[in-house]
C-alpha positions as a printed NumPy array, in Angstrom:
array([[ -2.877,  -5.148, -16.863],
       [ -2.965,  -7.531, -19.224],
       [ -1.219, -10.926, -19.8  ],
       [  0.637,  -9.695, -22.741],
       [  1.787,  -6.095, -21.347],
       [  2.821,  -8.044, -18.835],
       [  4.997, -10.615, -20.663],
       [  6.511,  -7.903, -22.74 ],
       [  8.302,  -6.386, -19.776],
       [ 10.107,  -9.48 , -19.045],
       [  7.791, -11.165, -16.109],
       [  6.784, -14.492, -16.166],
       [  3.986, -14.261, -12.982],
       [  2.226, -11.491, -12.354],
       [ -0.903, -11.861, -11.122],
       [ -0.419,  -9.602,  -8.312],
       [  0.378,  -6.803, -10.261],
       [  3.984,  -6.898,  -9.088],
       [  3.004,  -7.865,  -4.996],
       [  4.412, -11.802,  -5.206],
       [  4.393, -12.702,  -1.825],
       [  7.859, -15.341,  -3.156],
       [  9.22 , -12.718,  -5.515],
       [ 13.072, -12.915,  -5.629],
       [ 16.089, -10.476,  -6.032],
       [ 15.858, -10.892, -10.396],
       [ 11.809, -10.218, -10.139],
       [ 12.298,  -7.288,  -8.114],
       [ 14.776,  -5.681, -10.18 ],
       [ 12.775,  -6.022, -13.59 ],
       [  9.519,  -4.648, -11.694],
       [ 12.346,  -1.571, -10.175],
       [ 13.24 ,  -1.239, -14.146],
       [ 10.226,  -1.182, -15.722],
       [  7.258,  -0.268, -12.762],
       [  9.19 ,   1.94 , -10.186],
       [  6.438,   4.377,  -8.986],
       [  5.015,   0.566,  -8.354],
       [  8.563,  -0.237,  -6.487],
       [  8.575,   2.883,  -4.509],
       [  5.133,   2.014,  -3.433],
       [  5.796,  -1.445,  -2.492],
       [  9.601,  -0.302,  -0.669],
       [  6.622,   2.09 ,   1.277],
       [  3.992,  -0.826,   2.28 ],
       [  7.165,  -3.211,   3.203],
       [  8.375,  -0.889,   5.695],
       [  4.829,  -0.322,   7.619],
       [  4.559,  -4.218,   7.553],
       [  7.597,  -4.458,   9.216],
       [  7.104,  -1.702,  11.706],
       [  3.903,  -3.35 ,  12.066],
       [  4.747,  -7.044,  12.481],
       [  7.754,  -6.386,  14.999],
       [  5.553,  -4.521,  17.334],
       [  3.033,  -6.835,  17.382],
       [  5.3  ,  -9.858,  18.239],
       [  7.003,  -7.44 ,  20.619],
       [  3.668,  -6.712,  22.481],
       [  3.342, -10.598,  22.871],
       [  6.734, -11.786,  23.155],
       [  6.632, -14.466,  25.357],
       [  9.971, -15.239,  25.604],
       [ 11.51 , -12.174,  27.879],
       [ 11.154, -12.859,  32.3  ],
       [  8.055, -12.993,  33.308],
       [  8.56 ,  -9.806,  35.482],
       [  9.069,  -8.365,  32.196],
       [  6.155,  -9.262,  30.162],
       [  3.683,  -6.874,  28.851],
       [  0.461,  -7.692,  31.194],
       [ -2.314,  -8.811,  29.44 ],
       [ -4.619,  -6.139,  30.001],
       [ -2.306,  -3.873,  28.785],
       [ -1.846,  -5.92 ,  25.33 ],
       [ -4.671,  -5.661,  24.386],
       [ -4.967,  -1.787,  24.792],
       [ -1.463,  -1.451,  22.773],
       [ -2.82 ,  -4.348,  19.896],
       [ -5.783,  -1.921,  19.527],
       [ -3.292,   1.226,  19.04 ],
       [ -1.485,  -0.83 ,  16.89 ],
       [ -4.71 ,  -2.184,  14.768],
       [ -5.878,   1.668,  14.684],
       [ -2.765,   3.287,  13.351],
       [ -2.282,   0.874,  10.839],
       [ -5.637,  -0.975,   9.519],
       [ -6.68 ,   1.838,   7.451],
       [ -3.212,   2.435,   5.407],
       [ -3.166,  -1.637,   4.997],
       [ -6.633,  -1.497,   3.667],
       [ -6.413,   0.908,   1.325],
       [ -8.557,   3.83 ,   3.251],
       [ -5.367,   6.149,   3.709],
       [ -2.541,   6.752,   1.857],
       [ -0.658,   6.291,   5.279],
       [ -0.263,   5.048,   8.579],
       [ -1.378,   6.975,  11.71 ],
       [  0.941,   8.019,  13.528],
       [  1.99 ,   5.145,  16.116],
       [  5.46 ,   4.589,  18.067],
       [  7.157,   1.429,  18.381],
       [  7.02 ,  -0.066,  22.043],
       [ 10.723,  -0.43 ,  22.069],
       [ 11.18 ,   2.73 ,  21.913],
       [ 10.34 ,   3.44 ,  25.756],
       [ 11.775,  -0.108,  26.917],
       [ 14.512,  -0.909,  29.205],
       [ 17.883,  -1.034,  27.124],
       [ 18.09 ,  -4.553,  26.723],
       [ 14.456,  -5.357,  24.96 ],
       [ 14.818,  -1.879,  22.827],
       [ 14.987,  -3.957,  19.598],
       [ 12.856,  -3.608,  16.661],
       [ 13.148,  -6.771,  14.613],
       [ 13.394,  -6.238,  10.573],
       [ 10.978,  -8.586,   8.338],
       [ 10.996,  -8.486,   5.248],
       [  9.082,  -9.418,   2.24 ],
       [ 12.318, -11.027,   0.602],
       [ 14.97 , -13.065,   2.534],
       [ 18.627, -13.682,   1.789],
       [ 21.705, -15.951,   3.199],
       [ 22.998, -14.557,   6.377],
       [ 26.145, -13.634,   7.545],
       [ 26.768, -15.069,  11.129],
       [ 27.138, -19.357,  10.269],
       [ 25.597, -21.699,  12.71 ],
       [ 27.798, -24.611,  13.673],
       [ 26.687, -27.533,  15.412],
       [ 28.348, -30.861,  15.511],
       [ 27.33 , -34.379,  15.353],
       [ 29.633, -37.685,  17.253],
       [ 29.048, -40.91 ,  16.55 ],
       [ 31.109, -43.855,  17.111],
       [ 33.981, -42.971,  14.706],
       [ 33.421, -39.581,  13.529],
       [ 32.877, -36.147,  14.618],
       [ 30.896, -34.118,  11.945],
       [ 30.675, -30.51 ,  11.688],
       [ 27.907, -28.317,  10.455],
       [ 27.53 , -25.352,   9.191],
       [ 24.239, -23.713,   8.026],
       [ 23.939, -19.565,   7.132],
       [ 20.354, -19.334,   8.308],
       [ 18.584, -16.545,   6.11 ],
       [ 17.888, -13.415,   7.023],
       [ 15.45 , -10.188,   6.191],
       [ 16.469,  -8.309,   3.001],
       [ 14.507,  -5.177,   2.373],
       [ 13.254,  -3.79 ,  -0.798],
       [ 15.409,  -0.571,   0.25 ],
       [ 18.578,  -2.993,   1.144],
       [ 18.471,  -4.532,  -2.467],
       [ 17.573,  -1.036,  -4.016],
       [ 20.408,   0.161,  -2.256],
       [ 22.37 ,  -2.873,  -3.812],
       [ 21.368,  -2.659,  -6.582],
       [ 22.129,   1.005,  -7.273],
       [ 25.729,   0.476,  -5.797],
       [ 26.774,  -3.184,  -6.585],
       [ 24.554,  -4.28 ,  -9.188],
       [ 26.721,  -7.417, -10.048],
       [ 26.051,  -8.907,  -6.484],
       [ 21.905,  -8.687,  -7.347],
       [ 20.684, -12.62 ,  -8.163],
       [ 19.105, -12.032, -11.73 ],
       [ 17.693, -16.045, -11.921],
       [ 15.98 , -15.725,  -8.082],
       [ 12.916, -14.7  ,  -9.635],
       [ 10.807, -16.438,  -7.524],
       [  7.52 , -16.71 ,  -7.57 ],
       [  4.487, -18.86 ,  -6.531],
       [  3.454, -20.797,  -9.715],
       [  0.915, -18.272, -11.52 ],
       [  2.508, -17.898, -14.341],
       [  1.32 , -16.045, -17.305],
       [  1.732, -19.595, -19.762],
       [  1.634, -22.622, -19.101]])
């Protein structure tokens, strides 16, 4: 696509052909408007990554009991299912993923989590507080650490509550079509 097609449907940056790695909520709703079969696709890939991601940090996770670990000869036989059900479809080969189950889905209650990721982020809900003393003063904190928002969260948003969507996060990485 070229630079002017491109400018004429309202993005500034687009050398990814609509996959900006630091595309915000305003970015995401032109390339919805005006490239949605490319939308669709990307709501698609963003979902596999995450499926992907979270059960390869959950095949490693260090920080569960050691009693409860994944032994290591077993990680690497589930980080090779994982790598085969999913390298072709990130590559381009297939038009999707083979089929592959999540290894939460046959753990104990308490590690049956899949965690969400997320190619945009957004300002959570649950506020962190932490507080600081010194010699005359107590000071509070309070930080809203982000957290994942999906391409199908903000479609959903953005089909329900459009006013809520952030039109000047537009994000972006610097490769913009003028300089």
């Amino acid at each position: 696509m070229n630079y002017e097609k491109i400018e004429s449907l309202g993005f500034a940056h687009n050398n990814c052909n609509g996959r900006c790695v630091k595309a915000g909520q305003g970015y995401y709703r032109n390339l919805k408007k005006t490239m949605p079969e490319i939308f669709q696709k990307h709501m698609e890939e963003e979902y596999h990554l995450y499926m992907c991601v979270s059960a390869y940090r959950y095949i490693l996770d260090k920080s569960v009991p050691d009693e409860d670990q994944i032994p290591t000869h077993l990680q690497e036989e589930m980080l090779q299912e994982l790598d085969d059900a999913y390298r072709g479809y990130f590559y381009g080969k297939c038009t999707k993923p083979k089929l592959y189950i999540h290894p939460a889905a046959s753990a104990s209650t308490r590690y049956m989590k899949i965690k969400k990721y997320s190619f945009m982020k957004r300002k959570g809900k649950n506020p962190e507080v932490s507080q600081l003393e010194d010699n005359e003063h107590l000071y509070t904190n309070v930080r809203y650490p982000s957290e994942p928002f999906t391409l199908r969260e903000f479609a959903l948003l953005e089909n329900s509550k459009p006013e809520q969507i952030d039109l000047f996060d537009i994000g972006g990485c610097g490769c913009f079509v003028q300089f």
